[in-house]
Tab-separated table of N, CA, C and O in Angstrom:
chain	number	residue	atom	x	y	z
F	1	UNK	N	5.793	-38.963	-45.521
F	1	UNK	CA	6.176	-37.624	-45.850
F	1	UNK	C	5.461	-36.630	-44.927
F	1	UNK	O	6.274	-35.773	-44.582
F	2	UNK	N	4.159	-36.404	-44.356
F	2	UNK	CA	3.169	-35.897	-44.035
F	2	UNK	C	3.484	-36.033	-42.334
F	2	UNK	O	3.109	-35.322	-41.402
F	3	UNK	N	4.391	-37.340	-42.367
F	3	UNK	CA	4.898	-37.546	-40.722
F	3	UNK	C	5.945	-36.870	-40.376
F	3	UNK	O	6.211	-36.558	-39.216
F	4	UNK	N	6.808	-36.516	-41.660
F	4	UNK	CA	8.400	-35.800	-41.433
F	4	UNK	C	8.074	-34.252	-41.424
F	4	UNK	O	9.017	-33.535	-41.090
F	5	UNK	N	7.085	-33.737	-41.685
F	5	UNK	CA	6.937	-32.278	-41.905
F	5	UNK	C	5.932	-32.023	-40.634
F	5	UNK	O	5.871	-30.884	-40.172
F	6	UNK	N	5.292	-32.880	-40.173
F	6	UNK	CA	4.407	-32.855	-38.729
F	6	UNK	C	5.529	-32.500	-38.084
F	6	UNK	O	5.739	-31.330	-37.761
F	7	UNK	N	6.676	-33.856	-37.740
F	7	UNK	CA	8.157	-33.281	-37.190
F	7	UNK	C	8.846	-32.248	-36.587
F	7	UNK	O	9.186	-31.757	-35.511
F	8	UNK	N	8.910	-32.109	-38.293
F	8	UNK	CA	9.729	-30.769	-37.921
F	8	UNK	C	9.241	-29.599	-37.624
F	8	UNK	O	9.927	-28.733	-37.081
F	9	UNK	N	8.060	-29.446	-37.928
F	9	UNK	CA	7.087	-28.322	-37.875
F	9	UNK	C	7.031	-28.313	-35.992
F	9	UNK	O	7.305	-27.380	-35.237
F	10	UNK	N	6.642	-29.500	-35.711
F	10	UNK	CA	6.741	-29.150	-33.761
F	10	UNK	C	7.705	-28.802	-33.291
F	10	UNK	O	7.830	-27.935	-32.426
F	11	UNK	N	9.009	-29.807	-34.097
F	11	UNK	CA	10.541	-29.358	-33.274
F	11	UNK	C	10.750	-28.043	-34.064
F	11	UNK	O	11.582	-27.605	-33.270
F	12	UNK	N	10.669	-27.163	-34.898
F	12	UNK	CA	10.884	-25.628	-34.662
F	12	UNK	C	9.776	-25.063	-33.956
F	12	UNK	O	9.988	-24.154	-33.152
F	13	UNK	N	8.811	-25.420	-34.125
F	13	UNK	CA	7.518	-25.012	-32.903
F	13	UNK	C	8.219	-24.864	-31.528
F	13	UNK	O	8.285	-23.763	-30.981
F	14	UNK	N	8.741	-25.984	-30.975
F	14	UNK	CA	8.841	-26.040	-29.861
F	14	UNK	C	10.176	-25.252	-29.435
F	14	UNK	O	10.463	-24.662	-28.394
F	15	UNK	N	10.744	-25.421	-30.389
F	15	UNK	CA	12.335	-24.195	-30.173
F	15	UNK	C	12.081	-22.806	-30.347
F	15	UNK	O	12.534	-22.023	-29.511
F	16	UNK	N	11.527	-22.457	-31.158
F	16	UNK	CA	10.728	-21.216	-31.083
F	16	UNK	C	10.450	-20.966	-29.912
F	16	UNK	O	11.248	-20.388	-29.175
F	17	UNK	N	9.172	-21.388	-29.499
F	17	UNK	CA	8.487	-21.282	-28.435
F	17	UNK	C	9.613	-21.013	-26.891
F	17	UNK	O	9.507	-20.123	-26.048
F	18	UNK	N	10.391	-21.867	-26.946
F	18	UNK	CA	11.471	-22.325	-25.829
F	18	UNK	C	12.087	-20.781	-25.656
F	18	UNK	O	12.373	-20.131	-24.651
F	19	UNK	N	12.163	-20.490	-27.057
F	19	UNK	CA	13.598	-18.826	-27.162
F	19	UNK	C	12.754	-17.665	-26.846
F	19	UNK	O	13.179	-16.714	-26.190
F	20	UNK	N	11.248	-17.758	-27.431
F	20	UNK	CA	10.151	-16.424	-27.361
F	20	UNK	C	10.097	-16.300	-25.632
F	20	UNK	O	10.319	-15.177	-25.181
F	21	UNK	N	9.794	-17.478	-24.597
F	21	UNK	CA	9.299	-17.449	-23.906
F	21	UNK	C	10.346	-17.112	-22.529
F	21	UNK	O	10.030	-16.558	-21.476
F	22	UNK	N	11.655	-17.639	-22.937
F	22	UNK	CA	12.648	-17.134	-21.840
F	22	UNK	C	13.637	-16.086	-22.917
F	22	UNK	O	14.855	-16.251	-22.984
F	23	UNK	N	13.184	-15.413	-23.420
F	23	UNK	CA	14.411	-14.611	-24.524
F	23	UNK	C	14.445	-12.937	-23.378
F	23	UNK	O	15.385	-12.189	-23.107
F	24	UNK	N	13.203	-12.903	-23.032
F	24	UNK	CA	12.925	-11.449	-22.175
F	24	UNK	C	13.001	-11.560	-20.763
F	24	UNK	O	12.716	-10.483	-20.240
F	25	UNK	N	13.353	-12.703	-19.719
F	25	UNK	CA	13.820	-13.001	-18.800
F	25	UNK	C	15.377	-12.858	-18.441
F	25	UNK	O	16.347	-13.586	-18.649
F	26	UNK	N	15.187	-11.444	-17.728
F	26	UNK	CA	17.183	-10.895	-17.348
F	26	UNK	C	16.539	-10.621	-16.117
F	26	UNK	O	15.973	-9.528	-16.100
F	27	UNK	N	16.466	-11.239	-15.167
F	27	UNK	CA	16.506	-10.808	-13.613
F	27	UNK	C	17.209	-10.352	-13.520
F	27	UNK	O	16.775	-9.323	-14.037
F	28	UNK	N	18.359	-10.071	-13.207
F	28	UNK	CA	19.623	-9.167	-13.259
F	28	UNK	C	19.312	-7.985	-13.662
F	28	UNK	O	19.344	-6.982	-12.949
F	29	UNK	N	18.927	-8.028	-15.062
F	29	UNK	CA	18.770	-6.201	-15.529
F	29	UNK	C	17.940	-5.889	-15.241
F	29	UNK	O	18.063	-4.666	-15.180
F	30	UNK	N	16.649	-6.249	-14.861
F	30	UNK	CA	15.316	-5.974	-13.880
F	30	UNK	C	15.983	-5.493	-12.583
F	30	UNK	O	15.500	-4.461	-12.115
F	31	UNK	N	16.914	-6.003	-11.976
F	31	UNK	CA	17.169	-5.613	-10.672
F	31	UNK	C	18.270	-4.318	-10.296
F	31	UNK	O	18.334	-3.582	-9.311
F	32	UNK	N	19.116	-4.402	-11.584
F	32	UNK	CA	19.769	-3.345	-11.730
F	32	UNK	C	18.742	-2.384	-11.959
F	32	UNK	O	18.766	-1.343	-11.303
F	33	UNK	N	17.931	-2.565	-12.717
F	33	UNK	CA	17.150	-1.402	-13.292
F	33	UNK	C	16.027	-0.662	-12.441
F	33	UNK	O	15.518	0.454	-12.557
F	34	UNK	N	15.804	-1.860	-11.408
F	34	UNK	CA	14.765	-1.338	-9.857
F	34	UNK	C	15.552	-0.778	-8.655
F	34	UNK	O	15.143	-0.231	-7.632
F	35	UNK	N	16.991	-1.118	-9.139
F	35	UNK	CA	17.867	-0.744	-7.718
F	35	UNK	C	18.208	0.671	-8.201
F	35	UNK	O	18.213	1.476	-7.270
F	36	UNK	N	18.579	1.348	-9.752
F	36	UNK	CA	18.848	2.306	-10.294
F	36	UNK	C	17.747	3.617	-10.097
F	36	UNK	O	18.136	4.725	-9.728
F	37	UNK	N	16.375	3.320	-10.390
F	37	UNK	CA	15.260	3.504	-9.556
F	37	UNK	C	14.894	3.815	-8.229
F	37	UNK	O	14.511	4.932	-7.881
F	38	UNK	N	14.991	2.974	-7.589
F	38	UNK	CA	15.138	3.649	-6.135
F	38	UNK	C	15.910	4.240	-5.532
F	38	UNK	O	15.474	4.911	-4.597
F	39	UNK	N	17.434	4.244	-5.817
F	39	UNK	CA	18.538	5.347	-5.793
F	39	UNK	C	18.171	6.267	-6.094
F	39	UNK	O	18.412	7.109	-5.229
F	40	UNK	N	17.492	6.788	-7.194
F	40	UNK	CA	17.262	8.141	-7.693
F	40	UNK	C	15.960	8.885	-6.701
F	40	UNK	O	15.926	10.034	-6.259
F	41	UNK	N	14.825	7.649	-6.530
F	41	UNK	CA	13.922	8.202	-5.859
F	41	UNK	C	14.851	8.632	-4.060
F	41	UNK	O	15.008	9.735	-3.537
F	42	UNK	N	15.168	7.608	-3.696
F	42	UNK	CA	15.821	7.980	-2.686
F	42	UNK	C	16.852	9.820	-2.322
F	42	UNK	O	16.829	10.573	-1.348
F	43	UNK	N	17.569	9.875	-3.580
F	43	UNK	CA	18.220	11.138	-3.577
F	43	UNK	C	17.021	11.601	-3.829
F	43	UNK	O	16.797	11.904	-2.657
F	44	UNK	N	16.080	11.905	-4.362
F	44	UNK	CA	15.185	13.072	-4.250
F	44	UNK	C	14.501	13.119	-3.286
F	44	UNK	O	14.244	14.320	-3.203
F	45	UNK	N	14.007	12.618	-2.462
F	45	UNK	CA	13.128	11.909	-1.227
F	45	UNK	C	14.233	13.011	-0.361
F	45	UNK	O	13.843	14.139	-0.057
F	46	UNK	N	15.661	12.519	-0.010
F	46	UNK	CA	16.642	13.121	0.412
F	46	UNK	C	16.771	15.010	0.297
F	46	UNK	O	16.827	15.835	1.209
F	47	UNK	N	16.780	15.125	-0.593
F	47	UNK	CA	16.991	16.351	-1.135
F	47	UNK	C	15.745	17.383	-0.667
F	47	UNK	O	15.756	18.514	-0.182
F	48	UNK	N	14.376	16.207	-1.145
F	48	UNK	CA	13.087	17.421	-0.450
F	48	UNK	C	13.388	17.304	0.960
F	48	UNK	O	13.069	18.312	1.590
F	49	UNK	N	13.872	16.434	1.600
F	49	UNK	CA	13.540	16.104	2.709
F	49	UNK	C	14.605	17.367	3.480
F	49	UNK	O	14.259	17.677	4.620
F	50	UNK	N	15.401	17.824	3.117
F	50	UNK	CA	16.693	18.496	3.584
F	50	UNK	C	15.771	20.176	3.067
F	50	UNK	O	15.760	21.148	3.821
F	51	UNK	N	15.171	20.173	1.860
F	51	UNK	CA	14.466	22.034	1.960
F	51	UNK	C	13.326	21.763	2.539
F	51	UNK	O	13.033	22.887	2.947
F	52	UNK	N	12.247	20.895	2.955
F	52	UNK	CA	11.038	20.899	3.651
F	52	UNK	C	11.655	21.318	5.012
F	52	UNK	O	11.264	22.265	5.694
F	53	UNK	N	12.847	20.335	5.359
F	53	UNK	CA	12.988	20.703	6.835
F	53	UNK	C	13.809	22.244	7.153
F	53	UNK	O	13.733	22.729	8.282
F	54	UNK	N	14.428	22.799	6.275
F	54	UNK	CA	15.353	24.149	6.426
F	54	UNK	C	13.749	25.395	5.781
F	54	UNK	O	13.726	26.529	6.259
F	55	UNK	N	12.762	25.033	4.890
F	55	UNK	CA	11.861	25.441	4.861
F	55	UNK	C	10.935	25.935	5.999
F	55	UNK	O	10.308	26.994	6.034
F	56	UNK	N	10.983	24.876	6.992
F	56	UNK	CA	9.644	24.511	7.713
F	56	UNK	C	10.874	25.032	9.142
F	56	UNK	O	10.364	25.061	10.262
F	57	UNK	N	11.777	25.254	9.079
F	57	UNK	CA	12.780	25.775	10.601
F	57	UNK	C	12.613	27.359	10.451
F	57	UNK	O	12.378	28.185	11.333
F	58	UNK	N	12.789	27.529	9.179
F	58	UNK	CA	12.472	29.166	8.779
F	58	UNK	C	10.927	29.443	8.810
F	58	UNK	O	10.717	30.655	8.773
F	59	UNK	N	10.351	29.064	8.839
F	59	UNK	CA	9.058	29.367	9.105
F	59	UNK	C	8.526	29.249	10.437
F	59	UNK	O	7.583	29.828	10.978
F	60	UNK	N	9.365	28.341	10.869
F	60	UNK	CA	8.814	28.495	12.486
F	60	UNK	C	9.300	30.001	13.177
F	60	UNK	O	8.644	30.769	13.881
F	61	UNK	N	10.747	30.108	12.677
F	61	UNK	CA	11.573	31.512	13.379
F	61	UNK	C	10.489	32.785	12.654
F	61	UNK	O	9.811	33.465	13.425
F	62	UNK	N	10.452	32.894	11.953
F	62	UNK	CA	9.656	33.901	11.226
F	62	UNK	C	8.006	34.044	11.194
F	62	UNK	O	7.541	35.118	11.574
F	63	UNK	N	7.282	33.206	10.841
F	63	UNK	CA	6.071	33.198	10.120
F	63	UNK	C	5.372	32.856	11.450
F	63	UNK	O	4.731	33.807	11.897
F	64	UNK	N	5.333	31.566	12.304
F	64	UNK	CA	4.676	31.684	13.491
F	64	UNK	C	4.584	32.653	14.651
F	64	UNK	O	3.857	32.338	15.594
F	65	UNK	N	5.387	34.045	14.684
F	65	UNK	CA	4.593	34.967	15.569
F	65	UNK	C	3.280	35.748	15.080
F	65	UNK	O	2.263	36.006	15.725
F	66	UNK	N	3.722	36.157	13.266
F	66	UNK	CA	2.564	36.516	12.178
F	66	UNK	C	1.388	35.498	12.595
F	66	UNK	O	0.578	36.103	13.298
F	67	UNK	N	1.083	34.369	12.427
F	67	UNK	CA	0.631	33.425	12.654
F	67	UNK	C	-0.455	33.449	13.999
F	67	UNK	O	-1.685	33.471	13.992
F	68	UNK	N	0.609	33.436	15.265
F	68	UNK	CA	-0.355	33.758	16.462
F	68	UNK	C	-1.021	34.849	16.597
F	68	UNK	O	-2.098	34.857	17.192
F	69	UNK	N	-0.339	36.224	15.926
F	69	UNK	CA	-1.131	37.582	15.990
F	69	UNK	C	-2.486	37.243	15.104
F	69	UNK	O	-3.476	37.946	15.308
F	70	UNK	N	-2.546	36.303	14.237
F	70	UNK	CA	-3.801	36.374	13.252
F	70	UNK	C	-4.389	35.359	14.137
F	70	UNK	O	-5.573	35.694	14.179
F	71	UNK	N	-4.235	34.209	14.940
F	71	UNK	CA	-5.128	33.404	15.798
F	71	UNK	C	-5.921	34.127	16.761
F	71	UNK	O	-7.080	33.912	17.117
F	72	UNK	N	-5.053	35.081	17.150
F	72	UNK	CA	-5.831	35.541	18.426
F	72	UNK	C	-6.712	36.842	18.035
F	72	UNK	O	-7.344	37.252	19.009
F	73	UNK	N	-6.866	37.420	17.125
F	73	UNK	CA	-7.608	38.494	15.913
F	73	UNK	C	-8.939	37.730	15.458
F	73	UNK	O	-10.090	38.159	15.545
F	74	UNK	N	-8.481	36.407	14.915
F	74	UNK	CA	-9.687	35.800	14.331
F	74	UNK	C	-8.909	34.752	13.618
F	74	UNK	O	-7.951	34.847	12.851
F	75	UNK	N	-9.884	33.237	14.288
F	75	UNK	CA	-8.884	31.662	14.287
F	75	UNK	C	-9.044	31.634	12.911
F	75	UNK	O	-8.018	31.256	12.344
F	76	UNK	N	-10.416	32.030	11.812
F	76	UNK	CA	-10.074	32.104	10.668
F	76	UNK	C	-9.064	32.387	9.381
F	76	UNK	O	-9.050	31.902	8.250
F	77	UNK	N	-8.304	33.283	9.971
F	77	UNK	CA	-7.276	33.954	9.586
F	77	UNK	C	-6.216	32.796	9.327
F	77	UNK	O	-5.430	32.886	8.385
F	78	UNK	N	-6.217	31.581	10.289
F	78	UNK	CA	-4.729	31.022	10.220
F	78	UNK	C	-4.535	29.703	9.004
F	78	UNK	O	-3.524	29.058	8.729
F	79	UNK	N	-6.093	29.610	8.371
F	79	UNK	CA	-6.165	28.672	7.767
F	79	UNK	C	-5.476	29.422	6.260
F	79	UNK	O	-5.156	28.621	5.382
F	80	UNK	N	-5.306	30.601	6.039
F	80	UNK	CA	-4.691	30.894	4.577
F	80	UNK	C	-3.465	30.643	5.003
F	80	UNK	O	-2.721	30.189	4.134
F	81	UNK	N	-3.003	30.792	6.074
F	81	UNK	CA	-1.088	29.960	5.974
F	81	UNK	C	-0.957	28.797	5.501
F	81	UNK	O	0.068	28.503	4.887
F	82	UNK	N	-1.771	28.075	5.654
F	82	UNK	CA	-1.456	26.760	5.585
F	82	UNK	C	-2.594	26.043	4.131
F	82	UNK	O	-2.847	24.838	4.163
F	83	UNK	N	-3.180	26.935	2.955
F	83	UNK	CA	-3.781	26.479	2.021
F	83	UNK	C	-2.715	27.282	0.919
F	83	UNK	O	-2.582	26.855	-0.228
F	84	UNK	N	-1.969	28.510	1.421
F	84	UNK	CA	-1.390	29.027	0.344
F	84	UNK	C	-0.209	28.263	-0.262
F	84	UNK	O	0.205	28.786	-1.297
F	85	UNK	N	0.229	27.510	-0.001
F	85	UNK	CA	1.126	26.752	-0.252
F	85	UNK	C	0.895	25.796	-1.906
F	85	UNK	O	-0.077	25.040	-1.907
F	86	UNK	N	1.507	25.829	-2.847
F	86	UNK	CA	1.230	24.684	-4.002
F	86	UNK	C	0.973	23.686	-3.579
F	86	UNK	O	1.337	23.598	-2.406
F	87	UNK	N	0.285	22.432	-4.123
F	87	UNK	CA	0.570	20.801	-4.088
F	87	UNK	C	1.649	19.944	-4.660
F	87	UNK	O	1.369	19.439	-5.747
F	88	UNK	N	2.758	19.687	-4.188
F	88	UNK	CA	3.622	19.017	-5.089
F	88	UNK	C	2.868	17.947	-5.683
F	88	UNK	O	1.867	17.380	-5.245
F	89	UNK	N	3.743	17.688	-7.150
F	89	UNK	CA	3.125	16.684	-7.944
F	89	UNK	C	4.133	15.805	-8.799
F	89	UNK	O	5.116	16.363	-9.288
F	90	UNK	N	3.962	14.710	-8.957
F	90	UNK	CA	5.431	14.104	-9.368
F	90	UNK	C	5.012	12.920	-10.164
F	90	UNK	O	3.971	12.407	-9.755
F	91	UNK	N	5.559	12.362	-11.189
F	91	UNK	CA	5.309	11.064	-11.760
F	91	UNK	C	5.988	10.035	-10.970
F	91	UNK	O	5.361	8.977	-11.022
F	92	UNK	N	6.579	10.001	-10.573
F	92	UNK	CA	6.660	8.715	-9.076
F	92	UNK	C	5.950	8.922	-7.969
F	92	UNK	O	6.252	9.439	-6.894
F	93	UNK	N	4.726	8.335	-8.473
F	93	UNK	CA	4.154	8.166	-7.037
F	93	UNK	C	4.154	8.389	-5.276
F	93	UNK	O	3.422	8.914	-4.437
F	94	UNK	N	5.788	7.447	-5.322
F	94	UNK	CA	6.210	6.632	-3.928
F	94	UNK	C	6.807	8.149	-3.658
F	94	UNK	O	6.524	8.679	-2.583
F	95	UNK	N	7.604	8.838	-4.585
F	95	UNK	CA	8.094	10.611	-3.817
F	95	UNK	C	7.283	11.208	-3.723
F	95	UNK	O	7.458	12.108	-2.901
F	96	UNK	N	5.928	11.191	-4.394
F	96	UNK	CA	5.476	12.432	-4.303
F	96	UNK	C	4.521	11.982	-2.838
F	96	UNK	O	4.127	12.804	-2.011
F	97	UNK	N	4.300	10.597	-2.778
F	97	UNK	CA	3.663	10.287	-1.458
F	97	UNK	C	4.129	10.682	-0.214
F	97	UNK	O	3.478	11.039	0.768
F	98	UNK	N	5.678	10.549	-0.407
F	98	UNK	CA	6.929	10.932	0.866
F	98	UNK	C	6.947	12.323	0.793
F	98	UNK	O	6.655	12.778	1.898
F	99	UNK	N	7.116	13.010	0.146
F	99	UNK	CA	6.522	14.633	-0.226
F	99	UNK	C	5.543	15.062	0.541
F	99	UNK	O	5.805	15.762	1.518
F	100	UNK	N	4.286	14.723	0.233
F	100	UNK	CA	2.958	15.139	1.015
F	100	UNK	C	3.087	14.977	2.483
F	100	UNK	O	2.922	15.842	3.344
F	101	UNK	N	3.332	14.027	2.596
F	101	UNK	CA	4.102	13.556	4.513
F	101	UNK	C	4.398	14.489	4.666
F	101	UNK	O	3.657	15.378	5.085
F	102	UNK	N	5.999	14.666	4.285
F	102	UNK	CA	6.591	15.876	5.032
F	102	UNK	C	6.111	17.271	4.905
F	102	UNK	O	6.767	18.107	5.526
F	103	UNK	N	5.374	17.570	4.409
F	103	UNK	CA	4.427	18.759	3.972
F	103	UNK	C	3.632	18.843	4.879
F	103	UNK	O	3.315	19.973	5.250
F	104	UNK	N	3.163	17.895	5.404
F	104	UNK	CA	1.912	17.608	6.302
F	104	UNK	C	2.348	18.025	7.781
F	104	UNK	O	1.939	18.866	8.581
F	105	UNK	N	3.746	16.697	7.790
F	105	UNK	CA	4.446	16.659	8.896
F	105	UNK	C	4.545	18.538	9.893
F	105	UNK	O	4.226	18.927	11.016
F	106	UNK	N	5.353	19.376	8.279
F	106	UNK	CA	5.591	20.470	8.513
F	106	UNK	C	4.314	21.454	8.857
F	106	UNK	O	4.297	22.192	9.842
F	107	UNK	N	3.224	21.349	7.871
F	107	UNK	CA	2.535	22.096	8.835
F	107	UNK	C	1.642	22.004	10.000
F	107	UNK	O	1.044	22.822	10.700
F	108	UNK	N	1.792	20.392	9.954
F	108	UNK	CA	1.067	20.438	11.178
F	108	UNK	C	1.912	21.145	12.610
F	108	UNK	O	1.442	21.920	13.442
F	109	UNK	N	3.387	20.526	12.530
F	109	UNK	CA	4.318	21.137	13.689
F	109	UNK	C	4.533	22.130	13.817
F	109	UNK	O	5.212	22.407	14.805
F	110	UNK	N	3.873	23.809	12.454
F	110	UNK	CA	3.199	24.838	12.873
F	110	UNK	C	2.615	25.340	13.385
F	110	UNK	O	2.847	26.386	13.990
F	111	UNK	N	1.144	24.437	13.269
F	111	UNK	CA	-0.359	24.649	14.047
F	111	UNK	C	0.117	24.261	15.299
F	111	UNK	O	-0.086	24.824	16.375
F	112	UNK	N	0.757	23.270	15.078
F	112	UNK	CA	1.007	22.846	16.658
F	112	UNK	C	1.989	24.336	18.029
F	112	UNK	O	2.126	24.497	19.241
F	113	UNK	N	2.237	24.764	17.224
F	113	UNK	CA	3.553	25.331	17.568
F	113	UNK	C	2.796	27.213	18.005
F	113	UNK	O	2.981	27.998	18.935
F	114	UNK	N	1.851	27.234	16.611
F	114	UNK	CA	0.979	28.549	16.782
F	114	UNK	C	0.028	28.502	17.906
F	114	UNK	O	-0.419	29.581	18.293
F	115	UNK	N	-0.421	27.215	18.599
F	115	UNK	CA	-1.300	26.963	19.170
F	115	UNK	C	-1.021	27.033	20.635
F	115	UNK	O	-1.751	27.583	21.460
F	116	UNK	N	0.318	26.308	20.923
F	116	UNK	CA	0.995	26.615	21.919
F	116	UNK	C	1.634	28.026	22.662
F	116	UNK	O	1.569	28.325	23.855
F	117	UNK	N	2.230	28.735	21.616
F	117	UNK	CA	2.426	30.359	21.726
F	117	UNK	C	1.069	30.912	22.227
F	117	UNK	O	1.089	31.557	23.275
F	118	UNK	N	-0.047	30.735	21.619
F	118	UNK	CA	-1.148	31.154	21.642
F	118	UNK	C	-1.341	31.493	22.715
F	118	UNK	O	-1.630	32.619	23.121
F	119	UNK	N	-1.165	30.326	23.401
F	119	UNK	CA	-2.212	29.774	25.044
F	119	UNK	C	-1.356	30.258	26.280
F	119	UNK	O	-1.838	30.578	27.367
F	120	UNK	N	0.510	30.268	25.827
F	120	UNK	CA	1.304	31.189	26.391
F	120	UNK	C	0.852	32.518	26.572
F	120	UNK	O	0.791	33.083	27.664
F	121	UNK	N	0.472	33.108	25.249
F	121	UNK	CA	0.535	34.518	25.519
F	121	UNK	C	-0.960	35.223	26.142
F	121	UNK	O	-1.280	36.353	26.512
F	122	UNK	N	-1.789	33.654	26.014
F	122	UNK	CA	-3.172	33.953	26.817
F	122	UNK	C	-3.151	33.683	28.378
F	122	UNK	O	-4.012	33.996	29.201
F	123	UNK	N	-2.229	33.176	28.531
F	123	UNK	CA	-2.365	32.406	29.934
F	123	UNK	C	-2.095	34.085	30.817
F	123	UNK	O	-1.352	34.974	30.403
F	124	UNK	N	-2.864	34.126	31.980
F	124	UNK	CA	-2.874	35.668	33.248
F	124	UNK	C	-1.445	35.306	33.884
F	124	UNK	O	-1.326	34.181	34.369
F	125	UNK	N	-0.508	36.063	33.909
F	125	UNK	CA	0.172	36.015	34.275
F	125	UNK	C	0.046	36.862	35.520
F	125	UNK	O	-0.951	37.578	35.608
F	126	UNK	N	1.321	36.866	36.906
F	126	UNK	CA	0.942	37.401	38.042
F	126	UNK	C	1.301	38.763	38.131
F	126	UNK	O	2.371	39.240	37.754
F	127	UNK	N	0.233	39.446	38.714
F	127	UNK	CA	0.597	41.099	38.889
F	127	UNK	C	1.562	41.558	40.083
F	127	UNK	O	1.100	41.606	41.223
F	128	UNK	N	2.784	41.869	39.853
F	128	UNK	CA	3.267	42.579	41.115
F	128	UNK	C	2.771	43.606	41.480
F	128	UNK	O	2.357	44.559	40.818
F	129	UNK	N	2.826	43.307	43.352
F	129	UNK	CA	1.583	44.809	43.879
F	129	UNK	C	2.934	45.749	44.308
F	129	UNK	O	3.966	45.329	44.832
F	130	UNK	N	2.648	47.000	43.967
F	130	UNK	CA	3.833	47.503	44.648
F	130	UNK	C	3.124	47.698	46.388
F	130	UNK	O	1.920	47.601	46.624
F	131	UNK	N	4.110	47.959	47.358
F	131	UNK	CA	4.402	48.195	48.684
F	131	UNK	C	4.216	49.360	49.162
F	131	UNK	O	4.471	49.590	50.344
């Protein structure tokens, strides 16, 4: 008697066990559900990526002559352009990482850009003598 209830007690043990342990295994809906995921991050990635860059084109036309007039006044001056700005912040990580990039990207190709004007508008240009 004590042998038939050992039994059965393992063989539902072990069927149990069998259903608990692959019952939450859907690769499939894991993959739908990581591919659904990165689509979305992707369109947003997309989307900043399209106002950082129409952001950062308007700021070059505009804000970098402001920019060189405050470099050549005092180099101190040029660091509030580029701290006034918010920090984006995001619960996905992986965008808000791709975010900061292009943030970076953008102001550095400012400095870069203020720095160059700069040295233009410092450089001696030649005096015509009149005759």
């Amino acid at each position: 008697m004590l042998l038939k209830v050992t039994l059965k007690f393992s063989f539902y043990y072990v069927i149990i066990l069998f259903y608990g342990c692959t019952a939450g295994e859907n690769p499939q809906a894991y993959l739908e559900m990581q591919h659904h995921k990165d689509s979305v991050s992707e369109a947003r990635i997309d989307s900043a990526y399209t106002f950082i860059k129409s952001q950062c084109d308007t700021l070059m036309v505009y804000q970098v002559p402001q920019m060189v007039d405050s470099f050549l006044k005092d180099s101190a001056l040029l660091q509030s352009f580029f701290h006034s700005t918010p920090l984006y912040s995001d619960a996905d990580k992986k965008v808000e990482k791709v975010i900061r990039q292009l943030q970076a990207e953008c102001d550095s190709n400012l400095q870069k850009e203020t720095y160059r004007r700069a040295l233009l508008r410092l450089k001696v240009r030649p005096v015509r003598r009149k005759k």
